[in-house]
Amino acid sequence: MMRPGSLAGGAAALLLLTTACMGGTAEPGKDAAAGYDPNATVEITWWTGQTEEAEKVAERLAAEYHTAHPNVTIKTSTGAPTTDDLLTKLSAGFTGGTYPDISYAYGSWAGDLSASGKTQDLSSYVQQPSFGWTEIPEAARQTATSGGKVIGVPALVDNIALIYNTKLFDQAGLTYPTDDWSWDDFRTAARTLTDASTNTYGTAYSVSGSEDTTWHLWPLLWQHGGQILDGTKPAFNSDAGVAALETLRQMAVDDKSMYLDQTDERYWRLFNSGRIGMMLSGPWSLIELKEAKLSYGVADLPGFNGDHQTVSGPDLWVLFDHGDANRAGATRAFTTWLTSAETDAKWNLAVGNLPLRSTEASTPEFAAYVKEYPGGQKFFDNLANAKQARPTAPGYEELSRNVGDAIAEVLQGKSTPKQALDAAAKKSADALVN
C-alpha cells in the first residue's frame, strides 16, 4: 500500500537526472528485444520500494518466478529506506552505473525518469495481444507513457473519492453523501459538521506543499474544464484553476471548516479517530479504517455541473536498460508475469490495493477484498471517473512543488488563488521547457 509520495529531495534528484543524461551504457533507452535469448542465464535487480510486509510478499514472488525460470535470478530489495528516497537513489545510480533493472516509482516521476535516457522502450512490447495492455485503466497507461514511449508498467492503480464518518453525519442529522453531490453540498455539510468546542472539522486538506497537496486540486480543475498544461506551458492558473482553488479557500478561510495539515500525516489519523467528518482520500486508507473500526461510507467526489472526475495516482514498475539484450528481455518477461491478472491477485490484492486489471473483477481474490474492505468496490468502480492523467513531461515534479506551495498559501489566508497560481505558473515555466 502506497500513500502519495512527498517530493523531498526532488531538486537534487533532478540535477542528478540531468547529469546522468550526458552519459550511459551502450545505447540506453533502446528497445533491446533483438537478440534476446529467454534461456540465457541472467541476474536482474528489482527495487520494490515497499514497506517491510509488502517486501516479504515481493521476495516470495521473486522466488516463485525463479523456481519456474531457474536461469533468471532476481535480487530483491526495497532499494532505499523509503519510497520517497528512490528517486535520489536512482539518480545517483544513473551517474555511477549502479541503477537496477526494475524499480518502483511514483507516477509523478515518470517524466524525469524518461529524460534520464536509461529506460527501456516498451511501446511495442505492451501492444502484444497477450500482454492485455487495455485491461489496465487508461489513466495508468498514460502515466506509464512519457516522451512518446512506454517506460514501464503500472504497478498500482488508485483514485480519490469521498470517505465520510457515518457516526458524525448521524449526530449532525445530515443525510449521507451521494454520488450526485455538488461542491456546494460538500461545503454545506463541512460547515455543519464543524464543531469548535470539540475540535471537530468537517473536512481536511494537506498544506505541506507535497504532491498530496497538489493532486487533490486537479479533479476540481478538470471538473471546471481546465488543464494542467497547454502543450509545455503551465495552464493551471486559468479561470478554471482559480475557481477550483477558490472552492477550497472558502472552506479553509471563510468557513474554517477545513483542518489544515502541515505534514500529510495528521489529517487521516484525525479522521480515523472521529475528529474529521469527510476526507478526500483513496483505497490505501481502507486498511487503516478497518484497524480503527470506524463506521464509514464511500461516495464519488463531489462534482461541478454534474462532472465527477477524479484523479488517479498510478505508481509504476519502471524498466531500465543496461545495454544487455538478455538482461532487458528477462526484465520484461518478469514484469509481464508480475503484472498478469493471476500474479497481481497475489500481489496488489494481497497487500490491500485495488486490482491492477479489469479482468480481476471476477476473481475470488477480489471478492474477498471487497468483503474485507468496505468501499473497495466503490473505489474500483470510481476508476471510470479517472478520465485524465497527471502530466508525464519532465519538470512536472517542480511544477507540483510550486502548485503545492501556492495552494498552501491560499488555504492559510496568505494569498489569493489568482496571485498564487500565477506565481506558481511563472516559476514552473522554465522547468517545463528544460
Short mmCIF file of C-alpha atoms in Angstrom, two decimals:
data_model
loop_
_atom_site.label_atom_id
_atom_site.label_comp_id
_atom_site.label_asym_id
_atom_site.label_seq_id
_atom_site.Cartn_x
_atom_site.Cartn_y
_atom_site.Cartn_z
CA MET A 1 0.00 0.00 0.00
CA MET A 2 1.48 3.33 -1.05
CA ARG A 3 0.29 6.75 0.00
CA PRO A 4 1.13 9.56 -2.50
CA GLY A 5 4.77 10.38 -2.02
CA SER A 6 6.26 13.64 -0.91
CA LEU A 7 8.68 15.27 -3.30
CA ALA A 8 11.53 15.53 -0.84
CA GLY A 9 14.94 15.68 -2.41
CA GLY A 10 13.46 16.42 -5.81
CA ALA A 11 15.75 19.30 -6.75
CA ALA A 12 18.91 17.28 -6.07
CA ALA A 13 17.48 14.28 -7.83
CA LEU A 14 16.55 16.36 -10.86
CA LEU A 15 20.08 17.72 -11.08
CA LEU A 16 21.46 14.19 -10.99
CA LEU A 17 18.99 13.09 -13.65
CA THR A 18 20.15 15.91 -15.92
CA THR A 19 23.77 14.95 -15.32
CA ALA A 20 23.01 11.28 -15.98
CA CYS A 21 21.58 12.09 -19.37
CA MET A 22 25.06 13.14 -20.51
CA GLY A 23 26.47 9.63 -20.31
CA GLY A 24 25.42 5.99 -20.00
CA THR A 25 25.76 2.39 -21.09
CA ALA A 26 25.66 1.12 -24.64
CA GLU A 27 22.61 2.67 -26.30
CA PRO A 28 20.49 3.05 -23.14
CA GLY A 29 16.79 3.53 -23.73
CA LYS A 30 16.80 1.50 -26.92
CA ASP A 31 14.31 -1.36 -27.33
CA ALA A 32 16.62 -4.31 -26.78
CA ALA A 33 14.23 -7.02 -27.96
CA ALA A 34 16.55 -8.08 -30.77
CA GLY A 35 18.86 -10.89 -29.73
CA TYR A 36 17.03 -11.76 -26.52
CA ASP A 37 17.56 -15.40 -25.50
CA PRO A 38 14.91 -16.42 -22.93
CA ASN A 39 17.10 -19.34 -21.82
CA ALA A 40 20.18 -17.24 -21.10
CA THR A 41 21.42 -17.19 -17.51
CA VAL A 42 20.88 -13.69 -16.14
CA GLU A 43 20.61 -11.82 -12.87
CA ILE A 44 18.26 -8.85 -12.58
CA THR A 45 17.88 -6.37 -9.75
CA TRP A 46 14.43 -5.37 -8.50
CA TRP A 47 13.93 -2.36 -6.23
CA THR A 48 10.44 -2.78 -4.82
CA GLY A 49 10.10 0.46 -2.83
CA GLN A 50 7.80 -1.36 -0.42
CA THR A 51 7.16 -1.49 3.29
CA GLU A 52 8.52 -4.44 5.26
CA GLU A 53 5.37 -6.54 4.99
CA ALA A 54 4.93 -5.99 1.26
CA GLU A 55 8.64 -6.56 0.66
CA LYS A 56 8.26 -10.08 2.06
CA VAL A 57 5.47 -10.73 -0.45
CA ALA A 58 7.74 -9.46 -3.24
CA GLU A 59 10.53 -11.76 -2.15
CA ARG A 60 8.19 -14.75 -2.19
CA LEU A 61 7.04 -13.86 -5.70
CA ALA A 62 10.64 -13.45 -6.90
CA ALA A 63 11.45 -16.91 -5.50
CA GLU A 64 8.37 -18.36 -7.18
CA TYR A 65 9.44 -16.91 -10.52
CA HIS A 66 12.99 -18.25 -10.10
CA THR A 67 11.64 -21.73 -9.41
CA ALA A 68 9.74 -21.63 -12.70
CA HIS A 69 12.65 -19.95 -14.53
CA PRO A 70 15.87 -21.21 -12.89
CA ASN A 71 18.04 -19.30 -15.36
CA VAL A 72 16.72 -15.96 -14.01
CA THR A 73 17.92 -14.83 -10.59
CA ILE A 74 16.13 -11.82 -9.11
CA LYS A 75 17.95 -9.75 -6.49
CA THR A 76 15.14 -8.15 -4.49
CA SER A 77 15.38 -5.25 -2.07
CA THR A 78 13.43 -2.14 -1.11
CA GLY A 79 16.10 -0.12 -2.91
CA ALA A 80 16.03 2.77 -0.43
CA PRO A 81 14.97 3.47 3.18
CA THR A 82 11.63 4.90 1.96
CA THR A 83 9.84 5.05 -1.37
CA ASP A 84 10.42 8.82 -1.44
CA ASP A 85 14.18 8.19 -1.39
CA LEU A 86 14.12 6.02 -4.51
CA LEU A 87 14.32 8.91 -6.97
CA THR A 88 17.52 10.26 -5.43
CA LYS A 89 18.96 6.73 -5.24
CA LEU A 90 18.09 6.09 -8.89
CA SER A 91 19.60 9.38 -9.97
CA ALA A 92 22.86 8.61 -8.22
CA GLY A 93 22.79 5.14 -9.78
CA PHE A 94 22.42 6.62 -13.27
CA THR A 95 25.59 8.61 -12.73
CA GLY A 96 27.54 5.67 -11.29
CA GLY A 97 26.06 2.91 -13.44
CA THR A 98 24.55 1.12 -10.45
CA TYR A 99 20.85 1.52 -11.23
CA PRO A 100 18.55 -1.54 -11.10
CA ASP A 101 16.75 -3.36 -13.90
CA ILE A 102 13.31 -2.60 -12.48
CA SER A 103 12.22 -0.12 -9.83
CA TYR A 104 9.06 1.07 -8.18
CA ALA A 105 8.41 4.73 -8.96
CA TYR A 106 5.72 7.26 -8.21
CA GLY A 107 3.88 8.23 -11.36
CA SER A 108 4.86 11.87 -10.82
CA TRP A 109 8.49 10.86 -11.51
CA ALA A 110 7.75 9.42 -14.97
CA GLY A 111 8.86 12.45 -16.95
CA ASP A 112 12.18 12.84 -15.17
CA LEU A 113 12.95 9.12 -15.31
CA SER A 114 12.19 9.09 -19.03
CA ALA A 115 14.51 12.06 -19.54
CA SER A 116 17.36 10.11 -17.96
CA GLY A 117 17.78 8.09 -21.16
CA LYS A 118 18.11 4.88 -19.14
CA THR A 119 14.62 3.44 -19.53
CA GLN A 120 13.55 0.67 -21.88
CA ASP A 121 11.08 1.50 -24.64
CA LEU A 122 8.16 -0.86 -24.09
CA SER A 123 5.84 0.76 -26.61
CA SER A 124 5.69 -2.22 -28.99
CA TYR A 125 6.03 -4.83 -26.27
CA VAL A 126 2.89 -3.87 -24.32
CA GLN A 127 0.82 -3.83 -27.51
CA GLN A 128 1.21 -7.57 -27.93
CA PRO A 129 -2.28 -9.12 -27.52
CA SER A 130 -1.04 -11.49 -24.83
CA PHE A 131 0.01 -8.58 -22.61
CA GLY A 132 -3.52 -7.24 -22.17
CA TRP A 133 -2.49 -3.57 -22.06
CA THR A 134 -6.06 -2.31 -22.35
CA GLU A 135 -7.08 -4.24 -19.22
CA ILE A 136 -5.17 -1.60 -17.24
CA PRO A 137 -7.01 1.72 -16.62
CA GLU A 138 -6.38 4.43 -19.19
CA ALA A 139 -5.02 6.95 -16.68
CA ALA A 140 -2.44 4.41 -15.53
CA ARG A 141 -1.39 3.66 -19.10
CA GLN A 142 -0.98 7.38 -19.76
CA THR A 143 1.18 7.72 -16.66
CA ALA A 144 3.48 4.94 -17.89
CA THR A 145 3.97 6.82 -21.16
CA SER A 146 6.41 9.70 -21.35
CA GLY A 147 8.22 11.34 -24.23
CA GLY A 148 6.22 9.27 -26.70
CA LYS A 149 7.27 5.91 -25.29
CA VAL A 150 6.10 3.48 -22.64
CA ILE A 151 8.81 3.37 -19.97
CA GLY A 152 7.21 0.96 -17.53
CA VAL A 153 4.12 -0.93 -16.49
CA PRO A 154 1.64 0.34 -13.88
CA ALA A 155 2.34 -1.25 -10.51
CA LEU A 156 -0.62 0.18 -8.61
CA VAL A 157 -3.85 1.95 -9.54
CA ASP A 158 -5.93 4.13 -7.26
CA ASN A 159 -8.14 7.20 -7.19
CA ILE A 160 -9.58 9.73 -4.80
CA ALA A 161 -13.15 9.52 -3.53
CA LEU A 162 -15.12 10.98 -0.63
CA ILE A 163 -14.86 8.96 2.59
CA TYR A 164 -17.24 10.04 5.34
CA ASN A 165 -17.79 9.22 9.02
CA THR A 166 -21.35 7.90 9.34
CA LYS A 167 -21.49 8.48 13.10
CA LEU A 168 -20.69 12.18 12.77
CA PHE A 169 -23.27 12.53 9.99
CA ASP A 170 -25.88 10.84 12.17
CA GLN A 171 -25.07 13.06 15.14
CA ALA A 172 -25.40 16.17 12.95
CA GLY A 173 -28.68 14.96 11.46
CA LEU A 174 -27.24 15.01 7.95
CA THR A 175 -28.05 12.63 5.13
CA TYR A 176 -25.04 10.72 3.82
CA PRO A 177 -23.16 11.97 0.74
CA THR A 178 -24.28 10.60 -2.62
CA ASP A 179 -22.53 10.18 -5.96
CA ASP A 180 -24.52 13.22 -7.19
CA TRP A 181 -23.23 15.69 -4.62
CA SER A 182 -22.00 19.10 -5.77
CA TRP A 183 -19.17 21.00 -4.13
CA ASP A 184 -21.82 23.29 -2.63
CA ASP A 185 -23.34 20.22 -0.96
CA PHE A 186 -19.91 19.26 0.34
CA ARG A 187 -19.23 22.78 1.66
CA THR A 188 -22.59 22.94 3.45
CA ALA A 189 -22.01 19.57 5.11
CA ALA A 190 -18.47 20.51 6.14
CA ARG A 191 -19.79 23.67 7.81
CA THR A 192 -22.49 21.74 9.65
CA LEU A 193 -20.08 19.03 10.84
CA THR A 194 -17.54 21.53 12.21
CA ASP A 195 -17.71 21.98 15.99
CA ALA A 196 -15.04 24.19 17.52
CA SER A 197 -15.98 23.10 21.06
CA THR A 198 -14.88 19.53 20.30
CA ASN A 199 -12.15 20.38 17.75
CA THR A 200 -14.13 18.54 15.10
CA TYR A 201 -13.73 19.62 11.49
CA GLY A 202 -15.95 18.99 8.51
CA THR A 203 -13.06 18.13 6.22
CA ALA A 204 -9.28 18.42 5.87
CA TYR A 205 -6.52 19.27 3.42
CA SER A 206 -2.76 18.87 3.35
CA VAL A 207 -0.80 22.12 3.17
CA SER A 208 2.66 20.54 3.25
CA GLY A 209 3.24 21.54 -0.38
CA SER A 210 3.85 17.92 -1.43
CA GLU A 211 2.15 16.03 -4.23
CA ASP A 212 -0.54 15.15 -1.69
CA THR A 213 -1.35 18.87 -1.59
CA THR A 214 -1.24 19.33 -5.36
CA TRP A 215 -3.08 16.35 -6.77
CA HIS A 216 -6.19 16.96 -4.67
CA LEU A 217 -6.70 20.19 -6.65
CA TRP A 218 -6.58 18.55 -10.10
CA PRO A 219 -10.08 16.99 -10.03
CA LEU A 220 -11.64 20.38 -9.30
CA LEU A 221 -9.56 21.94 -12.09
CA TRP A 222 -10.69 19.29 -14.59
CA GLN A 223 -14.31 19.50 -13.46
CA HIS A 224 -14.21 23.22 -14.29
CA GLY A 225 -12.87 22.43 -17.76
CA GLY A 226 -9.28 23.40 -17.03
CA GLN A 227 -5.95 21.82 -17.90
CA ILE A 228 -2.67 21.45 -16.04
CA LEU A 229 -0.63 22.16 -19.16
CA ASP A 230 -1.26 23.67 -22.56
CA GLY A 231 1.41 21.86 -24.53
CA THR A 232 4.51 22.54 -22.44
CA LYS A 233 3.18 25.72 -20.84
CA PRO A 234 1.50 25.91 -17.42
CA ALA A 235 -2.27 26.31 -17.77
CA PHE A 236 -3.45 25.60 -14.23
CA ASN A 237 -3.69 29.34 -13.47
CA SER A 238 -6.65 29.72 -15.83
CA ASP A 239 -10.09 30.89 -14.70
CA ALA A 240 -10.89 27.21 -14.13
CA GLY A 241 -7.90 26.82 -11.82
CA VAL A 242 -8.74 29.95 -9.90
CA ALA A 243 -12.35 28.79 -9.44
CA ALA A 244 -11.17 25.36 -8.27
CA LEU A 245 -8.83 26.79 -5.64
CA GLU A 246 -11.43 29.36 -4.56
CA THR A 247 -13.78 26.48 -3.70
CA LEU A 248 -11.18 25.14 -1.26
CA ARG A 249 -10.25 28.61 0.04
CA GLN A 250 -13.85 29.32 1.06
CA MET A 251 -13.91 26.26 3.31
CA ALA A 252 -10.46 26.84 4.78
CA VAL A 253 -10.53 30.61 5.29
CA ASP A 254 -14.15 31.78 5.28
CA ASP A 255 -15.88 28.79 6.90
CA LYS A 256 -12.95 27.46 8.93
CA SER A 257 -14.42 24.00 8.35
CA MET A 258 -11.19 22.55 6.94
CA TYR A 259 -8.39 21.15 9.10
CA LEU A 260 -5.07 22.16 7.55
CA ASP A 261 -2.38 19.51 7.90
CA GLN A 262 1.22 20.70 7.67
CA THR A 263 2.60 17.16 7.49
CA ASP A 264 0.44 14.91 5.24
CA GLU A 265 0.29 12.54 8.20
CA ARG A 266 -2.21 14.02 10.67
CA TYR A 267 -5.45 14.52 8.78
CA TRP A 268 -6.10 10.87 8.07
CA ARG A 269 -5.23 9.93 11.64
CA LEU A 270 -7.70 12.53 12.89
CA PHE A 271 -10.32 11.16 10.53
CA ASN A 272 -9.70 7.64 11.82
CA SER A 273 -10.14 8.89 15.40
CA GLY A 274 -13.51 10.52 14.62
CA ARG A 275 -12.38 14.17 14.60
CA ILE A 276 -12.96 14.88 10.88
CA GLY A 277 -16.26 14.26 9.11
CA MET A 278 -15.15 13.90 5.48
CA MET A 279 -11.84 13.04 3.87
CA LEU A 280 -10.87 13.07 0.20
CA SER A 281 -8.68 10.01 0.04
CA GLY A 282 -8.03 6.73 -1.72
CA PRO A 283 -8.16 2.96 -1.25
CA TRP A 284 -4.92 2.98 0.71
CA SER A 285 -6.99 4.34 3.61
CA LEU A 286 -9.18 1.24 3.84
CA ILE A 287 -6.69 -0.88 5.76
CA GLU A 288 -6.28 1.79 8.43
CA LEU A 289 -10.03 2.39 8.61
CA LYS A 290 -10.55 -1.30 9.24
CA GLU A 291 -7.95 -1.24 12.01
CA ALA A 292 -9.61 1.85 13.51
CA LYS A 293 -13.00 0.07 13.46
CA LEU A 294 -14.58 3.26 12.16
CA SER A 295 -18.07 3.29 10.65
CA TYR A 296 -17.64 4.94 7.26
CA GLY A 297 -19.01 5.17 3.74
CA VAL A 298 -17.52 5.99 0.33
CA ALA A 299 -19.01 8.12 -2.45
CA ASP A 300 -17.74 9.62 -5.69
CA LEU A 301 -16.07 13.01 -5.47
CA PRO A 302 -18.42 15.97 -5.41
CA GLY A 303 -18.81 17.49 -8.85
CA PHE A 304 -19.23 20.74 -10.73
CA ASN A 305 -22.09 20.86 -13.24
CA GLY A 306 -22.51 17.12 -12.88
CA ASP A 307 -18.85 16.32 -13.67
CA HIS A 308 -17.42 13.99 -11.01
CA GLN A 309 -13.95 13.43 -12.44
CA THR A 310 -11.34 12.18 -10.03
CA VAL A 311 -7.58 11.87 -10.19
CA SER A 312 -5.62 8.64 -10.21
CA GLY A 313 -2.08 8.44 -8.88
CA PRO A 314 -0.76 5.28 -10.52
CA ASP A 315 2.65 4.07 -9.47
CA LEU A 316 4.93 2.27 -11.90
CA TRP A 317 7.38 -0.54 -12.39
CA VAL A 318 9.94 1.32 -14.49
CA LEU A 319 12.22 -0.90 -16.58
CA PHE A 320 15.80 0.19 -17.20
CA ASP A 321 18.26 -0.77 -19.92
CA HIS A 322 21.87 -1.76 -19.30
CA GLY A 323 22.75 -2.45 -22.93
CA ASP A 324 22.32 -6.22 -22.43
CA ALA A 325 19.54 -7.73 -24.56
CA ASN A 326 19.16 -10.84 -22.39
CA ARG A 327 19.00 -8.84 -19.17
CA ALA A 328 16.47 -6.42 -20.66
CA GLY A 329 14.38 -9.26 -22.07
CA ALA A 330 14.35 -11.16 -18.78
CA THR A 331 13.22 -7.98 -17.02
CA ARG A 332 10.33 -7.58 -19.46
CA ALA A 333 9.32 -11.23 -19.07
CA PHE A 334 9.34 -11.00 -15.26
CA THR A 335 7.32 -7.76 -15.30
CA THR A 336 4.76 -9.32 -17.64
CA TRP A 337 4.37 -12.22 -15.20
CA LEU A 338 4.26 -9.92 -12.15
CA THR A 339 1.51 -7.74 -13.60
CA SER A 340 -0.57 -10.56 -15.05
CA ALA A 341 -4.05 -10.98 -13.60
CA GLU A 342 -3.07 -14.24 -11.91
CA THR A 343 0.04 -12.90 -10.18
CA ASP A 344 -1.40 -9.46 -9.42
CA ALA A 345 -4.06 -11.13 -7.30
CA LYS A 346 -1.18 -12.43 -5.16
CA TRP A 347 0.42 -9.01 -5.08
CA ASN A 348 -1.86 -5.97 -5.03
CA LEU A 349 -4.94 -7.64 -3.58
CA ALA A 350 -2.78 -9.47 -1.05
CA VAL A 351 -1.38 -6.19 0.33
CA GLY A 352 -4.70 -4.30 0.28
CA ASN A 353 -4.51 -2.42 -3.03
CA LEU A 354 -7.01 -2.30 -5.87
CA PRO A 355 -6.52 -4.89 -8.61
CA LEU A 356 -4.40 -3.70 -11.50
CA ARG A 357 -6.53 -5.21 -14.27
CA SER A 358 -10.24 -5.14 -15.07
CA THR A 359 -10.16 -8.92 -15.59
CA GLU A 360 -9.53 -9.41 -11.88
CA ALA A 361 -13.02 -8.17 -11.01
CA SER A 362 -14.41 -11.69 -11.30
CA THR A 363 -11.69 -13.40 -9.26
CA PRO A 364 -12.22 -14.94 -5.81
CA GLU A 365 -9.41 -12.75 -4.53
CA PHE A 366 -11.29 -9.57 -5.49
CA ALA A 367 -14.50 -10.90 -3.92
CA ALA A 368 -12.55 -11.46 -0.71
CA TYR A 369 -11.01 -7.98 -0.95
CA VAL A 370 -14.33 -6.10 -1.22
CA LYS A 371 -15.72 -8.18 1.64
CA GLU A 372 -12.77 -7.38 3.87
CA TYR A 373 -12.59 -3.70 2.91
CA PRO A 374 -15.99 -1.98 2.64
CA GLY A 375 -15.75 0.69 -0.02
CA GLY A 376 -13.30 -1.31 -2.11
CA GLN A 377 -15.91 -1.88 -4.81
CA LYS A 378 -16.69 1.84 -4.92
CA PHE A 379 -13.02 2.73 -5.44
CA PHE A 380 -12.74 0.08 -8.15
CA ASP A 381 -15.81 1.49 -9.93
CA ASN A 382 -14.52 5.04 -9.47
CA LEU A 383 -11.58 4.25 -11.76
CA ALA A 384 -14.03 5.03 -14.58
CA ASN A 385 -14.10 8.65 -13.35
CA ALA A 386 -10.31 8.95 -13.73
CA LYS A 387 -10.55 10.33 -17.26
CA GLN A 388 -7.33 12.36 -17.31
CA ALA A 389 -3.79 11.77 -16.07
CA ARG A 390 -1.21 14.00 -14.48
CA PRO A 391 1.43 15.14 -17.00
CA THR A 392 4.46 12.93 -17.54
CA ALA A 393 6.57 15.72 -19.03
CA PRO A 394 9.96 16.40 -17.42
CA GLY A 395 9.52 19.21 -14.96
CA TYR A 396 6.19 18.06 -13.51
CA GLU A 397 7.81 17.41 -10.16
CA GLU A 398 8.96 21.02 -9.87
CA LEU A 399 5.58 22.23 -11.12
CA SER A 400 3.90 20.15 -8.43
CA ARG A 401 6.02 21.70 -5.68
CA ASN A 402 5.22 25.19 -6.95
CA VAL A 403 1.48 24.49 -7.12
CA GLY A 404 1.55 22.80 -3.73
CA ASP A 405 3.16 25.87 -2.18
CA ALA A 406 0.57 28.09 -3.89
CA ILE A 407 -2.32 26.03 -2.51
CA ALA A 408 -0.81 26.13 0.98
CA GLU A 409 -0.51 29.92 0.88
CA VAL A 410 -4.11 30.36 -0.23
CA LEU A 411 -5.63 27.95 2.26
CA GLN A 412 -3.73 29.63 5.07
CA GLY A 413 -5.06 33.02 4.00
CA LYS A 414 -1.71 34.39 2.81
CA SER A 415 -2.60 34.90 -0.86
CA THR A 416 -5.47 34.88 -3.33
CA PRO A 417 -5.97 31.99 -5.76
CA LYS A 418 -5.17 34.17 -8.80
CA GLN A 419 -1.99 35.64 -7.34
CA ALA A 420 -0.68 32.34 -6.02
CA LEU A 421 -1.39 30.29 -9.15
CA ASP A 422 0.05 32.96 -11.44
CA ALA A 423 3.26 32.98 -9.39
CA ALA A 424 3.43 29.17 -9.48
CA ALA A 425 2.95 29.16 -13.25
CA LYS A 426 5.76 31.68 -13.71
CA LYS A 427 8.11 29.59 -11.54
CA SER A 428 7.21 26.39 -13.40
CA ALA A 429 7.61 27.63 -16.97
CA ASP A 430 11.40 27.22 -17.19
CA ALA A 431 11.36 23.73 -15.68
CA LEU A 432 8.87 22.53 -18.28
CA VAL A 433 10.89 24.00 -21.17
CA ASN A 434 14.05 22.27 -19.97
#
